[in-house]
Coordinates of C-alpha atoms in Angstrom, one line a residue:
M58 CA -25.0 -26.3 -11.0
E59 CA -24.4 -22.8 -9.6
Q60 CA -26.1 -22.7 -6.0
Q61 CA -28.9 -19.5 -6.3
Q62 CA -28.3 -17.2 -4.2
Q63 CA -30.3 -15.8 -0.9
Q64 CA -33.0 -13.0 -0.9
L65 CA -35.1 -11.1 0.9
L66 CA -38.0 -9.2 -0.1
H67 CA -37.4 -6.2 2.6
F68 CA -39.8 -3.2 2.7
C69 CA -36.8 -0.8 2.1
D70 CA -37.3 -1.4 -2.0
S71 CA -40.3 -3.6 -2.8
K72 CA -40.1 -3.8 -6.2
H73 CA -36.2 -5.7 -5.7
P74 CA -35.4 -8.2 -3.5
L75 CA -32.2 -7.8 -1.3
V76 CA -29.3 -10.6 -2.3
F77 CA -27.5 -12.1 0.8
D78 CA -23.6 -11.8 0.7
H79 CA -22.0 -14.1 3.4
D80 CA -18.7 -11.6 4.3
Y81 CA -19.4 -8.3 2.8
R82 CA -15.7 -6.0 3.9
G83 CA -16.6 -2.8 2.2
G84 CA -17.5 -1.3 5.3
V85 CA -20.5 0.9 4.1
P86 CA -23.7 2.5 6.4
C87 CA -25.7 -0.1 7.2
C88 CA -29.5 1.5 6.2
G89 CA -31.1 -0.2 8.8
C90 CA -28.7 0.9 12.1
Q91 CA -26.0 3.5 10.0
E92 CA -23.1 1.3 11.1
S93 CA -20.3 -0.1 8.8
V94 CA -21.2 -3.0 7.6
Y95 CA -18.6 -5.8 7.8
G96 CA -19.4 -9.6 7.5
P97 CA -23.0 -11.2 6.6
S98 CA -25.2 -8.6 4.8
Y99 CA -28.0 -7.8 2.2
C100 CA -27.7 -5.5 -0.3
C101 CA -30.0 -5.0 -3.4
L102 CA -28.8 -6.5 -7.0
R103 CA -30.7 -4.2 -9.3
G104 CA -30.0 -4.8 -13.2
G105 CA -26.8 -6.9 -12.3
Y106 CA -25.9 -4.6 -10.4
W107 CA -24.3 -4.2 -6.8
H108 CA -26.3 -0.9 -5.2
W109 CA -24.1 -1.0 -1.9
K110 CA -25.5 3.0 -0.8
D111 CA -28.7 2.2 -1.2
T112 CA -29.8 -0.5 0.2
I113 CA -26.8 -2.2 1.9
H114 CA -28.1 -3.8 5.3
H115 CA -26.2 -5.7 8.1
K116 CA -28.2 -9.5 7.9
S117 CA -29.4 -8.8 11.4
C118 CA -30.7 -5.7 10.3
A119 CA -32.5 -7.0 7.2
E120 CA -33.9 -9.6 8.6
L121 CA -35.6 -7.9 12.0
P122 CA -39.2 -8.5 12.3
L123 CA -41.7 -5.6 11.0
G124 CA -43.4 -6.3 14.9
L125 CA -42.8 -7.0 17.9
H126 CA -43.4 -7.1 21.8
H127 CA -40.7 -5.5 23.9
P128 CA -40.7 -5.7 27.7
L129 CA -40.2 -1.9 27.8
H130 CA -43.3 -1.5 26.6
P131 CA -45.7 -3.6 27.0
I132 CA -49.1 -2.4 26.6
H133 CA -48.8 -2.0 22.5
P134 CA -46.8 -3.7 19.9
L135 CA -44.0 -2.0 18.2
I136 CA -44.0 -1.1 14.5
L137 CA -40.6 -1.5 12.6
S138 CA -40.4 2.6 10.4
P139 CA -37.8 3.2 8.4
Y140 CA -36.7 6.7 8.8
Q141 CA -37.8 7.8 5.9
I142 CA -40.6 7.3 6.2
D143 CA -42.5 11.0 5.9
Y144 CA -45.1 11.4 9.0
G145 CA -46.8 14.8 8.3
K146 CA -46.2 18.1 10.0
D147 CA -48.2 17.4 12.7
I148 CA -46.2 14.4 14.3
Q149 CA -42.8 14.5 15.2
F150 CA -40.3 11.6 16.1
S151 CA -39.2 12.0 20.0
N152 CA -36.0 10.8 21.2
C153 CA -35.8 6.8 21.9
K154 CA -36.6 6.2 25.4
L155 CA -33.7 3.5 26.4
C156 CA -31.0 6.1 24.6
N157 CA -32.0 9.4 24.8
E158 CA -31.0 10.6 21.4
S159 CA -32.0 10.5 18.0
R160 CA -30.8 9.1 15.3
N161 CA -31.1 8.4 11.8
Q162 CA -31.7 4.5 12.3
Y163 CA -34.5 2.3 12.2
T164 CA -36.9 2.9 14.7
Y165 CA -39.5 0.1 16.3
R166 CA -42.3 2.8 17.2
C167 CA -45.8 3.1 18.7
S168 CA -47.6 5.8 17.4
R169 CA -50.7 6.1 19.8
C170 CA -48.2 6.2 22.9
D171 CA -45.4 8.4 20.8
F172 CA -43.1 5.2 21.7
N173 CA -39.7 4.9 20.1
L174 CA -36.5 2.0 20.4
H175 CA -33.8 2.7 18.3
I176 CA -33.5 -0.7 16.2
T177 CA -30.4 -1.2 18.7
C178 CA -32.3 -0.6 21.9
A179 CA -34.9 -2.7 20.9
S180 CA -32.7 -6.1 20.4
L181 CA -33.7 -9.0 21.8
L182 CA -31.0 -11.2 20.8
P183 CA -29.2 -13.1 23.9
T184 CA -26.0 -13.0 22.6
L185 CA -23.8 -12.4 19.4
E186 CA -24.4 -13.7 16.4
A187 CA -20.8 -13.8 15.6
E188 CA -19.5 -15.2 19.1
A189 CA -18.3 -18.1 17.1
E190 CA -15.7 -15.7 14.8
L191 CA -14.5 -13.2 17.9
H192 CA -14.6 -15.0 21.6
D193 CA -15.1 -18.2 22.8
H194 CA -18.2 -18.0 25.0
P195 CA -21.3 -16.3 24.3
L196 CA -21.5 -12.6 24.4
T197 CA -25.0 -11.1 26.1
R198 CA -26.0 -7.5 24.6
I199 CA -25.9 -4.9 27.6
W200 CA -29.2 -2.7 27.1
K201 CA -28.0 0.8 28.1
W202 CA -25.9 3.2 26.6
I203 CA -22.5 3.1 29.1
T204 CA -19.2 4.2 28.9
F205 CA -16.2 1.4 29.0
T206 CA -12.6 0.6 27.5
C207 CA -13.4 -2.2 24.2
D208 CA -11.3 -5.4 25.4
L209 CA -10.7 -5.4 21.7
C210 CA -9.9 -2.2 20.1
G211 CA -8.0 -0.6 22.8
K212 CA -10.7 2.8 22.8
E213 CA -12.9 3.9 25.2
D214 CA -16.6 4.9 23.8
K215 CA -20.0 5.1 25.0
D216 CA -22.4 2.2 23.5
M217 CA -24.1 -0.9 24.2
P218 CA -21.7 -3.4 24.5
F219 CA -21.6 -6.7 24.2
L220 CA -20.6 -9.1 27.2
C221 CA -19.0 -11.6 28.0
T222 CA -20.1 -13.1 31.4
T223 CA -17.6 -16.1 32.3
C224 CA -14.5 -13.8 31.8
G225 CA -15.9 -10.1 31.8
F226 CA -14.7 -9.3 28.0
W227 CA -16.3 -5.9 26.8
I228 CA -16.3 -5.1 23.2
H229 CA -18.2 -2.4 20.9
R230 CA -20.5 -3.9 18.8
T231 CA -18.6 -2.3 15.4
C232 CA -15.7 -4.3 16.6
A233 CA -17.8 -8.0 16.8
Y234 CA -18.3 -7.5 12.9
Q235 CA -15.4 -5.5 11.9
F236 CA -12.5 -7.4 12.6
P237 CA -12.2 -11.2 10.8
R238 CA -11.1 -14.0 12.7
I239 CA -8.1 -14.5 9.8
V240 CA -6.7 -12.2 7.7
K241 CA -3.4 -12.6 5.2
I242 CA -1.4 -9.7 5.0
V243 CA 0.7 -9.2 1.6
R244 CA 3.6 -8.5 4.6
H245 CA 3.9 -12.4 6.2
R246 CA 3.5 -15.5 4.0
H247 CA 1.8 -16.9 7.5
L248 CA -2.1 -16.5 7.8
L249 CA -2.8 -13.8 11.1
H250 CA -5.2 -15.0 13.8
L251 CA -7.3 -12.7 15.5
T252 CA -5.8 -12.9 19.1
H253 CA -7.0 -11.7 23.1
S254 CA -3.9 -10.6 25.1
S255 CA -5.5 -12.9 27.7
L256 CA -4.1 -15.7 25.8
E257 CA -1.0 -15.1 24.2
F258 CA 0.8 -12.1 26.0
H259 CA 1.5 -11.0 29.1
Q260 CA 0.6 -7.8 29.9
S261 CA 4.5 -6.3 30.1
D262 CA 5.3 -7.8 26.8
S263 CA 6.7 -5.1 24.4
R264 CA 5.9 -5.3 21.2
F265 CA 5.8 -3.4 17.9
C266 CA 3.6 -3.5 15.1
Q267 CA 5.5 -5.2 11.8
I268 CA 3.1 -3.1 9.6
C269 CA 3.5 0.7 11.0
V270 CA 6.4 -0.3 13.5
Q271 CA 4.2 1.3 16.3
K272 CA 4.1 0.1 19.4
V273 CA 1.2 -2.7 20.3
D274 CA -0.8 -2.9 23.2
T275 CA -1.1 -6.0 24.1
R276 CA -3.8 -5.9 27.0
Y277 CA -6.2 -5.5 24.2
G278 CA -7.0 -7.1 20.2
L279 CA -4.4 -7.3 17.8
Y280 CA -3.5 -10.5 14.9
Y281 CA -0.9 -13.0 15.3
C282 CA 1.1 -15.3 14.2
S283 CA 2.4 -17.9 16.8
R284 CA 4.7 -19.9 14.4
C285 CA 7.1 -16.4 14.1
D286 CA 5.8 -14.3 16.5
F287 CA 4.2 -12.2 14.4
V288 CA 1.9 -9.1 15.8
V289 CA 0.5 -6.7 14.1
H290 CA -2.1 -3.9 14.9
L291 CA -5.8 -4.6 14.3
N292 CA -6.2 -1.3 11.9
C293 CA -3.0 -2.0 10.5
A294 CA -3.9 -5.7 9.4
I295 CA -7.4 -4.8 8.0
D296 CA -6.1 -1.8 6.3
R297 CA -6.8 -2.4 1.9
R298 CA -3.2 -1.4 1.5
N299 CA -2.0 -4.3 3.2
K300 CA -4.6 -7.0 2.8
E301 CA -3.9 -9.6 0.2
D302 CA -6.5 -9.7 -2.3
I303 CA -7.1 -13.8 -2.1
N304 CA -9.6 -16.2 -1.1
L305 CA -9.0 -17.0 2.8
Q306 CA -11.4 -20.0 1.7
E307 CA -8.7 -21.9 -0.2
F308 CA -6.8 -22.2 2.9
K309 CA -6.7 -24.1 5.7
D310 CA -5.2 -21.9 9.2
V311 CA -2.0 -23.4 9.1
D312 CA -1.2 -23.6 5.3
E313 CA 1.2 -21.1 4.0
V314 CA -0.1 -19.1 0.9
P315 CA 2.6 -19.6 -2.0
E316 CA 4.8 -17.2 -3.2
L317 CA 4.3 -15.2 -6.0
N318 CA 7.7 -14.8 -7.2
E319 CA 8.7 -16.0 -10.4
P320 CA 12.1 -17.2 -11.6
A321 CA 13.0 -15.8 -14.5
D322 CA 12.7 -18.1 -17.9
S323 CA 11.5 -17.8 -21.7
A324 CA 8.8 -15.6 -20.1
T325 CA 11.7 -12.6 -19.7
Y326 CA 14.3 -14.0 -22.2
E327 CA 15.0 -16.5 -24.8
V328 CA 18.6 -18.5 -24.5
K329 CA 20.5 -17.9 -28.0
K330 CA 23.8 -19.2 -27.1
S331 CA 25.4 -20.9 -23.7
N332 CA 28.7 -22.5 -22.7
K333 CA 30.1 -24.8 -19.9
K334 CA 32.6 -23.7 -17.8
E335 CA 35.0 -27.0 -16.6
D336 CA 33.3 -27.1 -13.0
G337 CA 29.9 -28.0 -14.8
T338 CA 28.4 -24.0 -14.6
Q339 CA 26.5 -23.2 -17.6
I340 CA 27.3 -19.4 -18.7
V341 CA 24.6 -18.0 -21.2
E342 CA 26.5 -15.7 -23.6
E343 CA 23.5 -14.7 -25.6
I344 CA 20.0 -13.7 -25.3
K345 CA 17.1 -11.8 -26.5
H346 CA 14.4 -10.3 -23.9
I347 CA 12.0 -8.9 -23.9
S348 CA 13.0 -5.3 -23.4
H349 CA 15.6 -5.1 -26.8
E350 CA 14.4 -6.0 -30.0
H351 CA 18.2 -7.4 -30.9
D352 CA 20.1 -10.3 -29.1
L353 CA 22.1 -9.2 -26.4
K354 CA 25.5 -10.2 -26.0
L355 CA 27.2 -11.0 -21.9
T356 CA 30.5 -8.9 -21.4
N357 CA 33.1 -7.9 -18.8
E358 CA 33.9 -4.9 -20.7
V359 CA 32.6 -2.0 -19.3
P360 CA 32.0 1.5 -21.6
N361 CA 32.8 4.8 -20.0
N362 CA 29.7 6.4 -17.9
Q363 CA 26.6 3.7 -19.2
I364 CA 24.0 3.0 -17.5
C365 CA 21.8 -0.1 -17.2
D366 CA 18.6 0.0 -19.3
G367 CA 17.0 -1.9 -16.5
C368 CA 17.7 -0.3 -12.9
V369 CA 19.5 2.8 -14.5
R370 CA 22.7 2.4 -12.2
A371 CA 25.8 2.5 -13.6
I372 CA 26.8 -0.6 -15.8
L373 CA 29.3 -3.1 -14.1
P374 CA 29.9 -6.7 -15.2
P375 CA 28.9 -9.0 -16.1
F376 CA 25.7 -7.0 -18.1
Y377 CA 24.7 -7.8 -21.6
S378 CA 25.1 -5.5 -24.3
C379 CA 23.3 -4.9 -27.8
V380 CA 26.2 -4.4 -30.6
K381 CA 24.2 -2.6 -32.7
C382 CA 22.8 0.1 -30.1
R383 CA 23.7 2.0 -27.1
F384 CA 21.5 -1.0 -25.2
F385 CA 23.0 -2.1 -21.8
L386 CA 21.5 -4.6 -19.1
H387 CA 23.5 -6.0 -16.3
E388 CA 22.9 -9.5 -15.6
S389 CA 20.9 -9.4 -12.5
C390 CA 18.7 -7.0 -14.3
A391 CA 18.0 -9.6 -17.4
K392 CA 17.6 -12.2 -15.0
L393 CA 14.4 -10.5 -12.9
P394 CA 11.8 -12.5 -12.1
P395 CA 8.6 -11.3 -14.5
K396 CA 6.2 -11.5 -11.1
K397 CA 6.3 -11.0 -7.9
Q398 CA 4.7 -9.8 -4.8
H399 CA 6.0 -6.7 -3.5
P400 CA 4.7 -5.9 0.6
L401 CA 3.9 -1.9 -0.9
H402 CA 1.0 -3.6 -3.0
Q403 CA -2.1 -6.1 -2.6
H404 CA -1.8 -7.3 -6.1
P405 CA 0.9 -9.1 -8.4
L406 CA 3.4 -6.6 -9.9
I407 CA 4.5 -7.4 -13.5
L408 CA 7.7 -6.7 -15.3
L409 CA 7.8 -4.4 -18.2
P410 CA 10.2 -2.9 -19.8
M411 CA 9.8 1.2 -20.9
K412 CA 9.5 1.8 -24.1
P413 CA 12.1 4.8 -25.3
S414 CA 9.6 7.5 -24.6
E415 CA 8.5 6.6 -22.0
W416 CA 8.4 7.3 -18.2
F417 CA 6.9 6.8 -14.9
R418 CA 6.9 7.9 -11.6
C419 CA 7.9 5.4 -8.8
K420 CA 5.5 4.7 -6.1
A421 CA 8.1 4.3 -3.3
C422 CA 10.7 6.7 -3.8
S423 CA 8.5 9.0 -5.7
Q424 CA 11.2 9.8 -8.4
P425 CA 10.5 9.5 -12.3
C426 CA 12.4 6.5 -13.7
N427 CA 12.4 5.5 -17.4
G428 CA 14.1 1.9 -17.0
F429 CA 12.2 -1.5 -16.2
T430 CA 8.8 -1.5 -14.1
Y431 CA 6.9 -3.3 -11.9
K432 CA 3.4 -2.5 -12.5
C433 CA 0.2 -3.4 -11.2
E434 CA -2.0 -2.4 -14.2
K435 CA -5.5 -2.9 -12.2
C436 CA -4.0 0.3 -10.0
K437 CA -1.6 1.8 -11.9
F438 CA 0.9 1.0 -9.3
Y439 CA 4.5 1.4 -10.4
L440 CA 8.2 0.1 -8.4
D441 CA 11.5 1.0 -10.2
V442 CA 13.8 -2.1 -10.1
Q443 CA 15.7 -0.8 -7.5
C444 CA 12.7 -0.2 -4.7
S445 CA 11.7 -3.3 -6.1
L446 CA 14.4 -5.0 -4.3
I447 CA 14.1 -3.8 -1.0
S448 CA 12.9 -6.3 1.2
D449 CA 10.3 -5.3 4.3
I450 CA 13.6 -5.5 6.3
L451 CA 16.3 -3.8 5.4
T452 CA 20.0 -4.0 6.8
H453 CA 21.8 -1.1 5.8
E454 CA 25.5 0.5 7.1
G455 CA 24.3 4.1 7.6
H456 CA 22.4 2.3 10.5
E457 CA 23.4 -0.5 13.3
H458 CA 20.2 -1.6 13.8
P459 CA 17.7 -3.4 11.6
L460 CA 15.3 -1.8 9.4
I461 CA 11.2 -2.5 9.2
L462 CA 8.9 -0.9 6.7
S463 CA 6.5 1.0 8.2
Y464 CA 3.6 1.7 5.6
I465 CA 1.2 3.9 7.4
T466 CA -1.6 7.2 6.5
H467 CA 0.4 9.6 8.2
K468 CA 3.3 11.3 6.5
Q469 CA 7.4 10.4 8.3
K470 CA 10.8 12.2 8.4
C471 CA 13.1 10.6 7.2
S472 CA 16.3 10.7 9.5
C473 CA 18.5 11.5 6.5
C474 CA 17.0 14.4 4.0
S475 CA 13.8 15.1 6.1
N476 CA 12.0 14.8 3.5
E477 CA 8.3 13.6 4.6
S478 CA 6.5 10.1 3.1
D479 CA 4.0 7.5 4.4
Q480 CA 6.5 4.5 4.1
V481 CA 9.6 4.7 5.6
F482 CA 11.7 2.4 7.5
R483 CA 11.9 2.5 10.5
C484 CA 13.8 1.2 13.6
S485 CA 12.6 -0.3 16.5
T486 CA 14.9 0.2 18.8
C487 CA 15.8 4.0 18.2
E488 CA 14.0 7.1 16.5
F489 CA 15.5 6.5 13.2
A490 CA 13.4 6.7 9.7
L491 CA 15.1 5.9 6.6
D492 CA 12.6 6.9 3.3
Y493 CA 13.1 5.0 -0.3
K494 CA 14.8 6.8 -2.1
C495 CA 17.5 7.3 0.7
A496 CA 17.6 3.8 0.9
T497 CA 18.0 3.3 -2.8
L498 CA 21.3 5.8 -2.8
P499 CA 24.3 4.1 -5.1
H500 CA 26.6 3.6 -2.3
T501 CA 29.6 4.9 -4.8
T502 CA 29.2 6.8 -7.7
R503 CA 31.0 9.8 -10.2
Y504 CA 30.5 13.3 -10.6
N505 CA 31.3 14.5 -14.2
Q506 CA 34.9 14.7 -15.0
H507 CA 35.9 14.6 -11.6
E508 CA 38.3 11.9 -11.4
H509 CA 37.6 9.6 -8.3
P510 CA 34.4 8.4 -6.8
F511 CA 32.4 9.5 -4.2
T512 CA 31.6 7.2 -1.6
L513 CA 28.1 7.8 0.8
C514 CA 28.7 8.7 4.1
Y515 CA 26.6 8.9 7.1
R516 CA 28.8 10.3 10.0
L517 CA 30.7 14.1 9.5
E518 CA 33.7 13.9 7.6
D519 CA 36.0 16.2 10.0
N520 CA 34.9 18.4 13.2
S521 CA 35.6 21.3 11.5
G522 CA 32.2 22.6 12.6
E523 CA 32.1 23.9 8.9
Y524 CA 29.9 21.6 6.8
Y525 CA 29.1 23.3 3.1
C526 CA 28.5 21.1 -0.5
D527 CA 31.1 22.0 -2.4
I528 CA 29.3 22.1 -5.8
C529 CA 26.6 24.6 -4.8
E530 CA 28.3 26.2 -2.3
K531 CA 25.8 25.8 0.3
E532 CA 25.7 24.6 3.9
R533 CA 25.2 21.1 4.5
D534 CA 22.7 19.7 7.2
L535 CA 24.7 17.5 10.2
K536 CA 22.0 14.8 10.1
H537 CA 21.8 14.3 6.4
W538 CA 24.0 11.8 4.6
F539 CA 26.2 13.1 2.1
Y540 CA 29.0 12.4 -0.8
Y541 CA 32.7 12.5 -0.2
C542 CA 36.1 12.4 -2.1
E543 CA 38.3 11.6 0.4
D544 CA 41.2 12.0 -2.1
C545 CA 40.3 15.2 -2.6
S546 CA 38.3 16.5 0.6
Y547 CA 35.4 17.2 -1.7
P548 CA 31.9 16.6 0.2
A549 CA 28.6 17.4 -2.2
H550 CA 24.6 16.6 -0.8
P551 CA 23.3 13.4 -2.8
K552 CA 21.1 15.8 -5.2
C553 CA 24.2 17.8 -6.5
I554 CA 25.9 14.5 -7.3
L555 CA 23.4 12.3 -9.1
E556 CA 21.4 15.9 -9.9
E557 CA 17.4 15.8 -10.8
Y558 CA 17.1 12.4 -11.5
P559 CA 19.2 9.9 -10.6
K560 CA 17.0 7.2 -11.9
Y561 CA 16.8 8.9 -15.5
K562 CA 18.8 7.4 -18.3
F563 CA 19.2 10.4 -20.6
G564 CA 21.3 10.1 -23.9
G565 CA 20.2 7.4 -27.0
A566 CA 18.6 8.0 -30.7
Y567 CA 15.0 8.0 -31.2
T568 CA 13.5 9.4 -34.3
F569 CA 10.2 11.0 -35.0
D570 CA 7.9 12.3 -38.1
C571 CA 8.4 15.5 -36.7
H572 CA 12.1 15.7 -37.2
P573 CA 14.5 14.5 -40.1
H574 CA 17.0 13.6 -37.9
P575 CA 18.0 11.4 -34.7
V576 CA 17.7 13.3 -31.7
T577 CA 18.7 12.8 -27.9
L578 CA 16.3 12.8 -24.9
V579 CA 18.5 15.3 -22.9
E580 CA 17.6 17.1 -19.5
K581 CA 16.5 21.2 -19.5
T582 CA 19.7 23.4 -18.8
K583 CA 18.7 26.8 -18.2
D584 CA 20.1 28.4 -21.2
H585 CA 17.6 26.2 -23.4
P586 CA 15.9 28.0 -26.3
P587 CA 11.7 27.6 -26.5
C588 CA 10.8 24.4 -28.2
H589 CA 10.7 24.4 -31.5
I590 CA 6.8 22.6 -32.4
C591 CA 4.8 25.1 -29.7
N592 CA 7.3 27.8 -29.1
D593 CA 6.5 27.4 -24.9
P594 CA 9.5 27.1 -22.7
L595 CA 10.9 23.5 -22.1
E596 CA 10.5 22.0 -19.2
Y597 CA 12.5 18.6 -17.5
F598 CA 13.2 16.2 -20.9
I599 CA 13.7 17.5 -24.0
Y600 CA 14.4 15.9 -27.3
Q601 CA 17.6 17.5 -28.8
C602 CA 19.3 17.6 -32.5
V603 CA 22.9 18.7 -32.5
Q604 CA 23.4 18.2 -35.7
C605 CA 21.1 21.6 -36.3
N606 CA 20.5 23.1 -33.0
F607 CA 16.6 21.8 -32.9
N608 CA 14.5 21.4 -29.7
M609 CA 11.6 20.2 -28.6
H610 CA 9.4 18.4 -25.7
E611 CA 8.9 15.2 -25.0
F612 CA 5.0 15.3 -25.6
C613 CA 5.3 17.6 -28.8
A614 CA 7.8 14.7 -30.3
L615 CA 5.0 11.7 -29.2
K616 CA 2.1 14.3 -30.6
G617 CA 4.2 15.1 -33.8

């Protein structure tokens, strides 16, 4: 039988009881004290829906007594008054007698003496209710507004702090509820524990956060995994983008949360034909993949200038191909797991092939793609295959040190192209940063009819002092990566070699009701005529019929 929810009838809403939530994490301001709510709380459950905005309270604020005798005003009782009450034109609220400030929060008032105490100033609780979750000793409330540095968040502020008289530990009231003792982040497989620096670290320890890759001041609070020596800033760990969306009560403190990645199986393809080699290795020669209507056969004969429909990279053996149409799939792309967890998102991602007329913009590299995607349906979060394969720790030929994924709110500049992104791979040793777009550049590639392949270069090809792109003939930035054909001494910008849509597969043959012939997906050029359906200029991607010189927008083709 389901346990009945704890309820409270409060003067803020006489018609509806407030319902208890043991661990609210929304951070909405409390109606009583106007500070963010984290942890035990009450709110209104009206008509089966939570009404946080109007009636959210800390548990302690909701359970305040309606009247009290206070040592600062012993001659009369003080009555709890919400700030919404209209006392008329002749009565003005005076400032709080303790903090001498006027704030929109519940107040204990003696109307006879015009004496007011904010509820945060009037608190008679000798110790902090959440002491077991935060500190090993009782934390005592200080009844004066003082300027101090919080020993948990490290910020200097004016507040009425909690103090541990045993070890001299001072913290903000909001910090007492904001940071849970245990968190689970997407980036790490173990649970992280709220740690005070005095317990685990020496003040001279040099640490950096494994999420933002910025320095951590170990004199103050942090989240820590002692098994892996893994350190995270407090705010980075509780950021909703980084916290894993799981119920921590299902796990013990030392438990590892199971990996979400799954091996490729019947969920992605069905084996149609297989053989065994002499050494006993099984070779899957023919499959039926969820991404294609026809069976695919394994082959090593590389076709000219063909692209994998999964990762949208040049086809290399071994790969699967369709004998009925021009569909190609690397063996590794055919075996991609149907579900995986990625460090950029807190929910599991599902592998989905795109339909021929569909495309998406990758959340990691911000480039359009019409290959396979890992998608979170709940958040409309998309990753292309290339970005999904990069872990949060990257070893790249273009830099001598390991790079760690840095995911923060402000933009960071990539050292290799100068573009800015809130998610880059940062070096903890030097100032080098690499965005997803540059991290997924192919090591070698071809360009149009050029006879030799181009190689991605990270350092200048000579000491001439003049560096230009041989395609666009514009000057190249000395710090930026470039492609180079050593046989022809031919340097070029990556965007000139790979063109505007490097993760988009053009070509193919598609049929639409609005045109009698098969059409081909092509990229717009300067000399393209307007769309033959709507007569507007063509942009981005175009469906073209070479047979009758017919051109139409992508959305016109789908609409027609």
